[in-house]
Coordinates of C-alpha atoms in Angstrom, one line a residue:
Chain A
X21 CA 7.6 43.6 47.4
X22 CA 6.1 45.7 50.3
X23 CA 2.6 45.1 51.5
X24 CA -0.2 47.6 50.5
X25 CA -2.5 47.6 53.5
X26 CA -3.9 51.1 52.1
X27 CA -7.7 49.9 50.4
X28 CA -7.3 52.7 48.3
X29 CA -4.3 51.3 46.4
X30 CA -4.5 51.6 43.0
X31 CA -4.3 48.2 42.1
X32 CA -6.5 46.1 39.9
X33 CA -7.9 42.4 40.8
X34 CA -5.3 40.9 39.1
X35 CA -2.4 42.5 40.1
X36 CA -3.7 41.0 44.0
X37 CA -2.0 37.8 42.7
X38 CA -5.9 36.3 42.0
X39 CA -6.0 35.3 45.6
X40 CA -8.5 36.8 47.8
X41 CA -7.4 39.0 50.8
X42 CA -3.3 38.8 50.0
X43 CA -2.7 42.3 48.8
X44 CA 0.7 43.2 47.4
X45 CA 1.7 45.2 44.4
X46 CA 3.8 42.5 42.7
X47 CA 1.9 40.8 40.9
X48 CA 2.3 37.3 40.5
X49 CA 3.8 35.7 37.4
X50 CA 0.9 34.2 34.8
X51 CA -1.4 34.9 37.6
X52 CA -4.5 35.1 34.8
X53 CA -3.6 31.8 33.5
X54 CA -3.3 28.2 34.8
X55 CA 0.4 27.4 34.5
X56 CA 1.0 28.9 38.0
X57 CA 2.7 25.7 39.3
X58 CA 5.2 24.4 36.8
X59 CA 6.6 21.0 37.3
X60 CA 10.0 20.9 36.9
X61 CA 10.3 17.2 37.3
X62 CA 8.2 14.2 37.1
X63 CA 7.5 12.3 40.0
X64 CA 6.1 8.5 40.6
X65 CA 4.4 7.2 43.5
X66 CA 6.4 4.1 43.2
X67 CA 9.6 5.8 43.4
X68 CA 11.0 5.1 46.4
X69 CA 9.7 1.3 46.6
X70 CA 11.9 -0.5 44.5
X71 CA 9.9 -0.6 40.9
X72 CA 12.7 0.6 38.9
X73 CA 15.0 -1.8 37.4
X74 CA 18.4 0.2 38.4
X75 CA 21.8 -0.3 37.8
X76 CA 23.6 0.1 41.1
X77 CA 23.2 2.9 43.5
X78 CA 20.5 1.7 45.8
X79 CA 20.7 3.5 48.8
X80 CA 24.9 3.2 49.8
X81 CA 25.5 4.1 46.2
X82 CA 27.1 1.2 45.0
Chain B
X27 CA -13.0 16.9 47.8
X28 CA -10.5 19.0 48.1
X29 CA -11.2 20.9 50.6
X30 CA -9.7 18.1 53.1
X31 CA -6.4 18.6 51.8
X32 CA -3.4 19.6 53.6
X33 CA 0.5 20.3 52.4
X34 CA 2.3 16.5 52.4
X35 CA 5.1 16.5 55.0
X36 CA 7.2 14.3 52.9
X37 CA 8.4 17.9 51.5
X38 CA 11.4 19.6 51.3
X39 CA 11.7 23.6 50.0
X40 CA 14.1 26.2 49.1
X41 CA 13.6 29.7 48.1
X42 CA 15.1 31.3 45.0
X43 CA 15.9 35.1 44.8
X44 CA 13.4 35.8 41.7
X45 CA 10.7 34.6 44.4
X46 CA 9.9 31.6 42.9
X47 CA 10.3 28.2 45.0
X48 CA 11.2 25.1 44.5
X49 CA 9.7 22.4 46.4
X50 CA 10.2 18.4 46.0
X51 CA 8.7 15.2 47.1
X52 CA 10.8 13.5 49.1
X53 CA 8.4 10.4 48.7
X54 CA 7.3 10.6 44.6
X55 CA 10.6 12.9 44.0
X56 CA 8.7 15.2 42.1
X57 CA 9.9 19.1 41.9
X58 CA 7.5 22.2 41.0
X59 CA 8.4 25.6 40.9
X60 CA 5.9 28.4 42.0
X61 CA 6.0 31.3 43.4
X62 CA 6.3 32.0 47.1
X63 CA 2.8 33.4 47.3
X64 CA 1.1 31.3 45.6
X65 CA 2.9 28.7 47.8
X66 CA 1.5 30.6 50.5
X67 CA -2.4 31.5 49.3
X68 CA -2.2 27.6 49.1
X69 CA -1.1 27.1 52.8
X70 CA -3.6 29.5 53.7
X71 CA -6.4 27.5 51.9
X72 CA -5.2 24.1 53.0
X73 CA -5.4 25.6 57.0
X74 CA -8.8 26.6 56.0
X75 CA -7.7 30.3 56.0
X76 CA -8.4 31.4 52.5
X77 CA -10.2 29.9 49.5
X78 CA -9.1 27.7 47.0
X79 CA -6.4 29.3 44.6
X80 CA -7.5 29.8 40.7
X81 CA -4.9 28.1 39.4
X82 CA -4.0 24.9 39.1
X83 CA -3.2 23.3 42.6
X84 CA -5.2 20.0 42.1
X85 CA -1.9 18.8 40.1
X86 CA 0.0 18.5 43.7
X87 CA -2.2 16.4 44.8
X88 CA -2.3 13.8 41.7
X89 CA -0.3 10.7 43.2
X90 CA 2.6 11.6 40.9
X91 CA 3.2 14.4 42.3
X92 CA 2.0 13.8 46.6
X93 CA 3.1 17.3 47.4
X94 CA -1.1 17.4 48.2
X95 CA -2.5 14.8 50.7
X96 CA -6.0 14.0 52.3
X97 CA -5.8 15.5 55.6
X98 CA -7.1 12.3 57.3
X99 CA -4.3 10.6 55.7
X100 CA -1.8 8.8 57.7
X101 CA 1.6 9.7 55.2
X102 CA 3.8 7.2 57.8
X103 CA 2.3 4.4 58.5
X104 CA 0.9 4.3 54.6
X105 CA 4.6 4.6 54.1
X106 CA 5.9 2.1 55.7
X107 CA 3.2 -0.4 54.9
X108 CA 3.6 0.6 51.2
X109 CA 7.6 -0.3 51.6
X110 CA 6.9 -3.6 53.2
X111 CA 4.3 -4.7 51.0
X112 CA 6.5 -3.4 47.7
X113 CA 9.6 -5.2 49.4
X114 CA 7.5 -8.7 50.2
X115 CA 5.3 -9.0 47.5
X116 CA 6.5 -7.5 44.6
X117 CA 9.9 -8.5 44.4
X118 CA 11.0 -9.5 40.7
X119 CA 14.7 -8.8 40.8
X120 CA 17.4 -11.1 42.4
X121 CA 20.5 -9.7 43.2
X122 CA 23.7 -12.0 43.7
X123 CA 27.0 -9.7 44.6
X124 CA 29.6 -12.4 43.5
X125 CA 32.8 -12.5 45.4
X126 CA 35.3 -14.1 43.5
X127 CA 38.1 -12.9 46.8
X128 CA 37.8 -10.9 49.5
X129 CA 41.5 -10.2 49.1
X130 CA 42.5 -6.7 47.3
X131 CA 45.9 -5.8 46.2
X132 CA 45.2 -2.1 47.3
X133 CA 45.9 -1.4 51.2
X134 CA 43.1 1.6 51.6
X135 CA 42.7 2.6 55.4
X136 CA 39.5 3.8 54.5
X137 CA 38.2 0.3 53.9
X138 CA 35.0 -1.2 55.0
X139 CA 36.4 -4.8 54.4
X140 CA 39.7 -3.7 56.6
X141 CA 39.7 -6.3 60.0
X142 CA 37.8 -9.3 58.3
X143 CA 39.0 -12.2 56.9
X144 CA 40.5 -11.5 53.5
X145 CA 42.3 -14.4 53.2
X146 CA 40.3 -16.6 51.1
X147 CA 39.6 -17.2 47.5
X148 CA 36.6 -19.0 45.8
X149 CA 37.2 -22.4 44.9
X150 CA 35.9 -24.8 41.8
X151 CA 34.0 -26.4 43.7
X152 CA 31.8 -23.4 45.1
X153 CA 31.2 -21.9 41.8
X154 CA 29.8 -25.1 40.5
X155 CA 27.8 -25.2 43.5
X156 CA 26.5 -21.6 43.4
X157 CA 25.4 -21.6 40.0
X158 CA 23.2 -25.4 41.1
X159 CA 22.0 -23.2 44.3
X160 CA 20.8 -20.7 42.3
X161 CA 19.0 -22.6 39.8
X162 CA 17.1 -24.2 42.3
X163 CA 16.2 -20.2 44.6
X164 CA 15.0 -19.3 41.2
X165 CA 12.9 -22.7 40.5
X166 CA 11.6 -21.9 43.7
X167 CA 10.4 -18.3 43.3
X168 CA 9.1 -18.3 39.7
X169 CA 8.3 -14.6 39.8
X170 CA 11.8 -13.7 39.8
X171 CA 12.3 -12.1 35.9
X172 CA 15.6 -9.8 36.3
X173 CA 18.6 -10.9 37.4
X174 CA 21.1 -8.6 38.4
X175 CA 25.3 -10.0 38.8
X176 CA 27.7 -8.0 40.4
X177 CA 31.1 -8.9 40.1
X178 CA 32.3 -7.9 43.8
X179 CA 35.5 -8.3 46.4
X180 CA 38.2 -7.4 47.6
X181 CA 39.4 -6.9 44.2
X182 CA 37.2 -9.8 42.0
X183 CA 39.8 -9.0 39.1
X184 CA 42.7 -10.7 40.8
X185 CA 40.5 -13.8 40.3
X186 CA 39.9 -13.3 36.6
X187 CA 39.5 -17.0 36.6
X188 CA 36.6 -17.7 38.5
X189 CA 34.9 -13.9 37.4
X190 CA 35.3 -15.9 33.5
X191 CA 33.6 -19.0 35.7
X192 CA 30.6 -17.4 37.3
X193 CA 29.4 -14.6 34.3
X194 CA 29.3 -17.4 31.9
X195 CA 27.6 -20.0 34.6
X196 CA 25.0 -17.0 35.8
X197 CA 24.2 -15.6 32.3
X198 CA 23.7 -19.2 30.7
X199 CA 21.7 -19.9 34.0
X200 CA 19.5 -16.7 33.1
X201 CA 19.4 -17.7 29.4
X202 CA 17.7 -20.9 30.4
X203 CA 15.2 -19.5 33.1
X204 CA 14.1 -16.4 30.6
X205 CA 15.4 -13.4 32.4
X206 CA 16.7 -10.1 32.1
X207 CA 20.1 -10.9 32.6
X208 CA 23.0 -7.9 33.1
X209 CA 26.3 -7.7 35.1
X210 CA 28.4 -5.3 36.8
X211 CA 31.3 -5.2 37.8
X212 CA 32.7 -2.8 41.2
X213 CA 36.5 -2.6 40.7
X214 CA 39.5 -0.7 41.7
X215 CA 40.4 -0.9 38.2
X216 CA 43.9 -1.5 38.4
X217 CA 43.6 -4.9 36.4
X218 CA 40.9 -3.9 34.3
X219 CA 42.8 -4.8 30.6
X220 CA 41.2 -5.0 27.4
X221 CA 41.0 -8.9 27.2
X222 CA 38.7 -9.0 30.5
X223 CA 36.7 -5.8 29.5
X224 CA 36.4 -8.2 26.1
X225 CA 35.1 -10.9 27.8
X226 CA 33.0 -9.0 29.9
X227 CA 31.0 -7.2 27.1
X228 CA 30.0 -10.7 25.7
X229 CA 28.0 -11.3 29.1
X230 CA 25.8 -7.6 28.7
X231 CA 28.1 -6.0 30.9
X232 CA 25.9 -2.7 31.5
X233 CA 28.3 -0.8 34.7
X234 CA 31.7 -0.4 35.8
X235 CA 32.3 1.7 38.8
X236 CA 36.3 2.0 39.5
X237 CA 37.5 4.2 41.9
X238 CA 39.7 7.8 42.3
X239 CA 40.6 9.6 44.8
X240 CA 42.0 12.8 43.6
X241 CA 45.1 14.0 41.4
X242 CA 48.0 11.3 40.4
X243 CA 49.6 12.3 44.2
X244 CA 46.5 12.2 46.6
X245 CA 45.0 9.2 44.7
X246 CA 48.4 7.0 45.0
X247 CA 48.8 8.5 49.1
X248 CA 45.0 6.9 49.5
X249 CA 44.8 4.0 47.4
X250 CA 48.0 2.6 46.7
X251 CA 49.4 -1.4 46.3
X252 CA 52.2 -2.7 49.1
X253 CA 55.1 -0.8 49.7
X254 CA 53.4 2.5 48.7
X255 CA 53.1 1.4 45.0
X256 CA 51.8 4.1 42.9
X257 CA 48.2 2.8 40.9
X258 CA 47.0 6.2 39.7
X259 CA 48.5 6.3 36.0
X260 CA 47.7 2.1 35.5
X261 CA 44.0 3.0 37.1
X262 CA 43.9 6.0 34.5
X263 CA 45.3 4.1 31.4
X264 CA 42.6 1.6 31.8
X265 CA 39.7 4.2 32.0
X266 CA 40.8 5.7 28.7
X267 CA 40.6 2.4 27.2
X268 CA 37.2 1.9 28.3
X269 CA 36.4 5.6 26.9
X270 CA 38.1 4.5 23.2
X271 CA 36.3 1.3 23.1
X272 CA 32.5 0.5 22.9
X273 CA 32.8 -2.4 25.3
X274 CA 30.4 -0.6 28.1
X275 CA 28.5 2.5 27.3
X276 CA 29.6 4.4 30.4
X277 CA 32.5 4.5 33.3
X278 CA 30.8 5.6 36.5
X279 CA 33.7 6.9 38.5
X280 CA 33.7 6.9 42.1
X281 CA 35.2 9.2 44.3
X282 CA 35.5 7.9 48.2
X283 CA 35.6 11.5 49.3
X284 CA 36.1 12.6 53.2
X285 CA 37.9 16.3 54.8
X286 CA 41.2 14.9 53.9
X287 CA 41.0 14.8 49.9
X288 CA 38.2 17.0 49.3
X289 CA 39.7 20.0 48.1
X290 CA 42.2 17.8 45.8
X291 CA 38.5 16.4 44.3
X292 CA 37.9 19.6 42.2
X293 CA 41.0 19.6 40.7
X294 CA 40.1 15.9 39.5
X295 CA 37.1 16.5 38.4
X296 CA 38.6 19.3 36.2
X297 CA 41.5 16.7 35.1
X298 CA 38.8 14.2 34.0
X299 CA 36.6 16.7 32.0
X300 CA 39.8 16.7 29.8
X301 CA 39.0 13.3 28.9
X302 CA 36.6 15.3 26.4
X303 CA 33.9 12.4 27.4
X304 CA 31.8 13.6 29.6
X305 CA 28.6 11.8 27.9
X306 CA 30.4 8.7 28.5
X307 CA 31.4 9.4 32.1
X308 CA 29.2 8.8 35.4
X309 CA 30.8 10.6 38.6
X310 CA 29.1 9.6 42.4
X311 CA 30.9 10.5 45.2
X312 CA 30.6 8.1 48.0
X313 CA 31.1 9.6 51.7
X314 CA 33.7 7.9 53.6
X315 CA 32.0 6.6 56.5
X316 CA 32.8 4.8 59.8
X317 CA 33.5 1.0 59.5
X318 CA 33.5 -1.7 61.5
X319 CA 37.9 -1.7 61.4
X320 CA 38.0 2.1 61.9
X321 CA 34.7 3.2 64.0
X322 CA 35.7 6.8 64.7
X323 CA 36.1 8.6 60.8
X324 CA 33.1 10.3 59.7
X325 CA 34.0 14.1 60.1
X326 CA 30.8 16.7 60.6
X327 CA 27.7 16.4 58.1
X328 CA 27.5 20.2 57.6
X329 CA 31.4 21.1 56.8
X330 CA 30.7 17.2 54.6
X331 CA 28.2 18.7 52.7
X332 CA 29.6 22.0 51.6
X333 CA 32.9 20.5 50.2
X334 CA 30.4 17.8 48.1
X335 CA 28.7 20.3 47.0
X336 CA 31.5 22.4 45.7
X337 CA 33.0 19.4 44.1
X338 CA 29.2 19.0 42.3
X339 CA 29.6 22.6 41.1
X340 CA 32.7 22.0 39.8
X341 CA 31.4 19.5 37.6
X342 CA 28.5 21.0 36.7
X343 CA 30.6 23.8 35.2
X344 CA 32.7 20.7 33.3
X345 CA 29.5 19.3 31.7
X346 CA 29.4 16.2 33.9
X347 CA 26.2 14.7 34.8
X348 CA 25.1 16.3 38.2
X349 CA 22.1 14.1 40.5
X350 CA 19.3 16.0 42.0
X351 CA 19.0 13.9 44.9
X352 CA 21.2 12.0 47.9
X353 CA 19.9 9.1 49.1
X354 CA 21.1 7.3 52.4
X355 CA 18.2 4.4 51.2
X356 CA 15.3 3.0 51.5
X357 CA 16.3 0.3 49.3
X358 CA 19.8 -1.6 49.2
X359 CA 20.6 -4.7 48.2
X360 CA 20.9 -5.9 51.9
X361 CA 16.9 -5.1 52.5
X362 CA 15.9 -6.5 49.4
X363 CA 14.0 -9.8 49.6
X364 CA 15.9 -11.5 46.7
X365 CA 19.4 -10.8 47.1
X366 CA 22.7 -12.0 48.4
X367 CA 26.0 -11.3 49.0
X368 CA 27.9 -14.8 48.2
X369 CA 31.2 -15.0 49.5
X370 CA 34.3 -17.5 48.4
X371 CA 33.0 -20.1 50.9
X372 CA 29.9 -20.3 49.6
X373 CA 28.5 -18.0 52.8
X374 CA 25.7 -15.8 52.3
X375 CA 25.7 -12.1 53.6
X376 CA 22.9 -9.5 53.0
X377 CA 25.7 -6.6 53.2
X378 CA 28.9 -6.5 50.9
X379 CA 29.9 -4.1 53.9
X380 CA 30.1 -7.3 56.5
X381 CA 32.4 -9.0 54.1
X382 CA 34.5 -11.4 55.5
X383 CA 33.1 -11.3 59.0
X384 CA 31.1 -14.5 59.5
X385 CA 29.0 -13.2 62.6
X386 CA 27.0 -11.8 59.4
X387 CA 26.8 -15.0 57.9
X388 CA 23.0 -15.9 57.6
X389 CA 23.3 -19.0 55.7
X390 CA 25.4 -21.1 53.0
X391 CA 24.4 -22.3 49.4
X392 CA 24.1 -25.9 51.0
X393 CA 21.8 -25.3 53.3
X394 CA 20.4 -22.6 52.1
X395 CA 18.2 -24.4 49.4
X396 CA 15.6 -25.8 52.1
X397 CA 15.0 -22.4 53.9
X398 CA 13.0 -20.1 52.2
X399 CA 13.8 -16.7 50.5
X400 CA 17.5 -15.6 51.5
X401 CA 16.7 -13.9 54.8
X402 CA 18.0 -12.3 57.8
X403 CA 16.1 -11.2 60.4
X404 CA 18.6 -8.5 61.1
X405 CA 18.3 -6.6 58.2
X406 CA 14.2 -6.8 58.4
X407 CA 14.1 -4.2 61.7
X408 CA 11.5 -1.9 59.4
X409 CA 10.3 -0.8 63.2
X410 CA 13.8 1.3 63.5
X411 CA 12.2 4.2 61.9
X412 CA 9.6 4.4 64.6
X413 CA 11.6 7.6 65.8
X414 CA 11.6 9.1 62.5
X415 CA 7.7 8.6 62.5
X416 CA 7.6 10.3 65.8
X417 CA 10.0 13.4 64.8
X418 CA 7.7 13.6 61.4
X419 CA 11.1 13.7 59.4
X420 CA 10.3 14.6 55.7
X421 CA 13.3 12.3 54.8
X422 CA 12.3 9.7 55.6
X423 CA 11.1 8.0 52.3
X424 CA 14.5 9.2 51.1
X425 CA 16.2 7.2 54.3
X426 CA 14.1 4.9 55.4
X427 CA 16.3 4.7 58.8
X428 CA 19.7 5.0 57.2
X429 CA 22.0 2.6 56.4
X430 CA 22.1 -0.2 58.5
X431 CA 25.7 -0.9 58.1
X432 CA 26.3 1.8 59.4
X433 CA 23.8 1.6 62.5
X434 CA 25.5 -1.4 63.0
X435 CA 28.7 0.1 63.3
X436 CA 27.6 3.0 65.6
X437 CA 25.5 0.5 67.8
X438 CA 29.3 -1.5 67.8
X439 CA 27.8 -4.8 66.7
X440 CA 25.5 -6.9 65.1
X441 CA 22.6 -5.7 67.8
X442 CA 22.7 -2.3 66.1
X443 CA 21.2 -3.5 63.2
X444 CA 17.8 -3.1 65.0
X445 CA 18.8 1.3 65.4
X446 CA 18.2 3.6 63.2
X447 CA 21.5 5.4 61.6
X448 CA 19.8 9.1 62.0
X449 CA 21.5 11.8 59.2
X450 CA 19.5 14.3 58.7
X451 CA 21.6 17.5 59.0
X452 CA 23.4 15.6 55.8
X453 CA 20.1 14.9 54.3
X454 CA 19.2 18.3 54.3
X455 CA 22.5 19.9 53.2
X456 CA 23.4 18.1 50.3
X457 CA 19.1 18.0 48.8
X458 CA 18.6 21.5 49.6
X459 CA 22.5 21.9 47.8
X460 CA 21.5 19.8 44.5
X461 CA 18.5 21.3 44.3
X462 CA 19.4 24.7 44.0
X463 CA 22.0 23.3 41.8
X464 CA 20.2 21.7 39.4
X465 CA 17.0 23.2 39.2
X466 CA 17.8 26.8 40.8
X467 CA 19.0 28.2 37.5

């Protein structure tokens, strides 16, 4: 994981994670495609605001 | 466009060892993964340091996702605004916890209801009277299209009369009005028998939470009848009986967890997986807290936190459901605009917690009718997280100023209500915890 701050590096564009200036020889995973950021979960904007018809647990838990 | 964006502070990360991280909304409760430099080549953008990334960072900002917000954006006050607004105007759900008793044939020093008056039952004449009340709030607020029951105490099973009464008053009540109708029922379980499960099931009886508190010995030192009667093996026998029978899909067991049984909670967990039903089984573990009896029992959040989370790898590794998340609010049924807390004299509370105290009492079902929706100024304080706005805490959507039970406990009275109940250290313990649990591989 250790920095190259040698230009002479031999490492290609891609391999520099696809981001201008950050140099580093590990390259990033799928850093040629765009699936970079995976969601894991699915969010809502109304989450938190009561939109959800729940059964119990609403803040205490019960 | 995007160029005015800037990283959300309703935002909560932890690193994994491959190098990947995990981050989560604490306001849309949304999680990506990426990895920690593309995190950063993103921060560097965002501070105006770098140039926009190649990949695809426009998805944290859709509103799904709000890991991504306009700069000029104001995340707080839209917050709060957004939670007021949702909580005045968009209210479709009423809520009535039903208390049938406030008495309990279980002498738990742990109890929130311990130093009220638990003397009373509900008589006829209140639960005719309730379900008239009730028809006329709902009349009244025509919006209303869900109606939630929960059958509450004390123990509401030692009044198996009057829980027969009010299902079948409130779910012919919702029949007539058109609404979404379902029923719960909170119990210690003890007198939970097949004839009431039975009757239960014919009124869409969709949760049971009944309560353990370790192994046969632990459970019956913390939860046991008069004289030190044992309640463990009756508690069990009718939990299998739920688990053979279809009368509710699931059994959400509660564990009232502190320092004292904690370790003893594993070994629980590990009994119950031997039930062989873990799809049928919901587990929550609800942190013993200070109460309004016993205002001195909440131990330290950290040391809390790491003996709930081993308890939640334990059952993880038994194939029990695992959340992702602990909440200490926004919501509750004491801050939502339709709901009550009716107790056997017909007096209407906001919190279960202030059962039995009438200092909480905000109204009655007589005179209730001519006053508006059921309100108490007390648990409307939605200024008490103006500290939390200050700090820029990244829980707060998750908190929304904590539990106000419990602020009023710490404040030592009703005036606390108007305080926030600050937990953050416990917050960020246990989220950081299930997160890495759940979705750290």
């Amino acid at each position: 994981m250790a920095e190259i701050h040698d230009p002479k590096a031999n490492v290609t564009r891609t391999q520099l994670c696809g981001v201008q200036g950050q140099r580093t020889a590990t390259p990033m995973p799928n850093s040629r495609g765009k699936s970079k950021i995976k969601v894991v979960k699915a969010g809502s904007a109304l989450h938190r605001f009561g939109a959800e018809k729940k059964l119990g647990k609403d803040g205490c838990g019960y | 466009m995007y160029d005015t964006l800037s990283w959300s502070d309703f935002r909560i990360r932890i690193e994994l060892p491959t190098g990947d991280v995990l981050i989560k909304s604490t306001l849309t409760s949304a999680i990506v993964t990426l990895h920690r430099y593309a995190e950063a080549a993103i921060t560097r953008w965002v501070e105006g340091n770098g140039e926009k990334p190649s990949f695809n960072v426009d998805n944290l900002a859709h509103e799904n996702i709000g890991l991504l917000v306009r700069r000029e954006d104001d995340e707080y006050t839209a917050w709060r605004n957004h939670l007021i607004d949702r909580r005045n105007n968009a209210a479709r759900t009423f809520i009535l916890h039903f208390l049938p008793t406030i008495q309990c044939q279980l002498e738990c020093k742990y109890c929130f209801e311990n130093g009220g008056d638990r003397q009373q039952g509900m008589k006829p004449d209140i639960m005719a009277e309730s379900r008239k009340w009730l028809d006329t709030y709902l009349g009244n607020y025509p919006e209303i299209d869900t109606f939630r029951l929960v059958l509450f105490g004390g123990e509401p099973l030692l009044r198996k009369d009057i829980v027969a009464q009010g299902v079948k008053a409130f779910h012919s009540l919702a029949r007539e009005r058109k609404l979404d109708f379902w029923c719960e029922l909170t119990s210690n379980g003890e007198l939970l028998d097949e004839p009431i499960a039975a009757m239960l099931s014919q009124h869409e009886w969709r949760r049971v939470q009944i309560t353990l508190d370790g192994l046969k010995d632990v459970h019956n030192t913390r939860r046991h009848g008069k004289n030190m009667r044992p309640t463990f093996d009756r508690i069990v026998e009718n939990i299998r009986m739920l688990l053979s029978t279809d009368y509710i899909p699931a059994v959400d067991i509660r564990i009232s967890f502190d320092l004292t049984n904690a370790d003893n909670v594993s070994e629980l967990i590990r009994y119950l997986a031997t039930f062989g039903r873990q799809d049928r089984i919901n587990l929550s573990l609800g942190l013993i807290t200070s109460t309004l009896g016993n205002p001195n029992r909440m131990g330290e959040e950290r040391l809390i936190a790491q003996k709930a989370l081993l308890a939640w790898q334990v059952a993880k590794g038994c194939g029990f459901k695992v959340p992702d998340e602990f909440i200490t609010g926004p919501w509750c049924v004491a801050i939502a605009k339709h709901s009550a807390v009716l107790q056997p004299d017909g007096a209407l509370q906001k919190c279960f917690c202030t059962a039995g105290r009438e200092e909480y009492n905000f109204g009655t079902i007589r005179e209730q009718q001519t006053k508006g929706y059921l309100r108490d100024p007390r648990f409307e304080h939605f200024r008490r997280t103006d500290q939390c706005v200050k700090e820029k805490c990244q829980y707060l959507p998750m908190c929304g100023g904590g539990c106000i039970h419990d602020a009023i406990v710490a404040g030592g009275g009703p005036d606390g209500a108007a305080q926030r109940f600050c937990q953050k250290t416990l917050l960020k313990e246990m989220n950081d915890g299930l997160l890495r649990l759940t979705y750290g591989g």
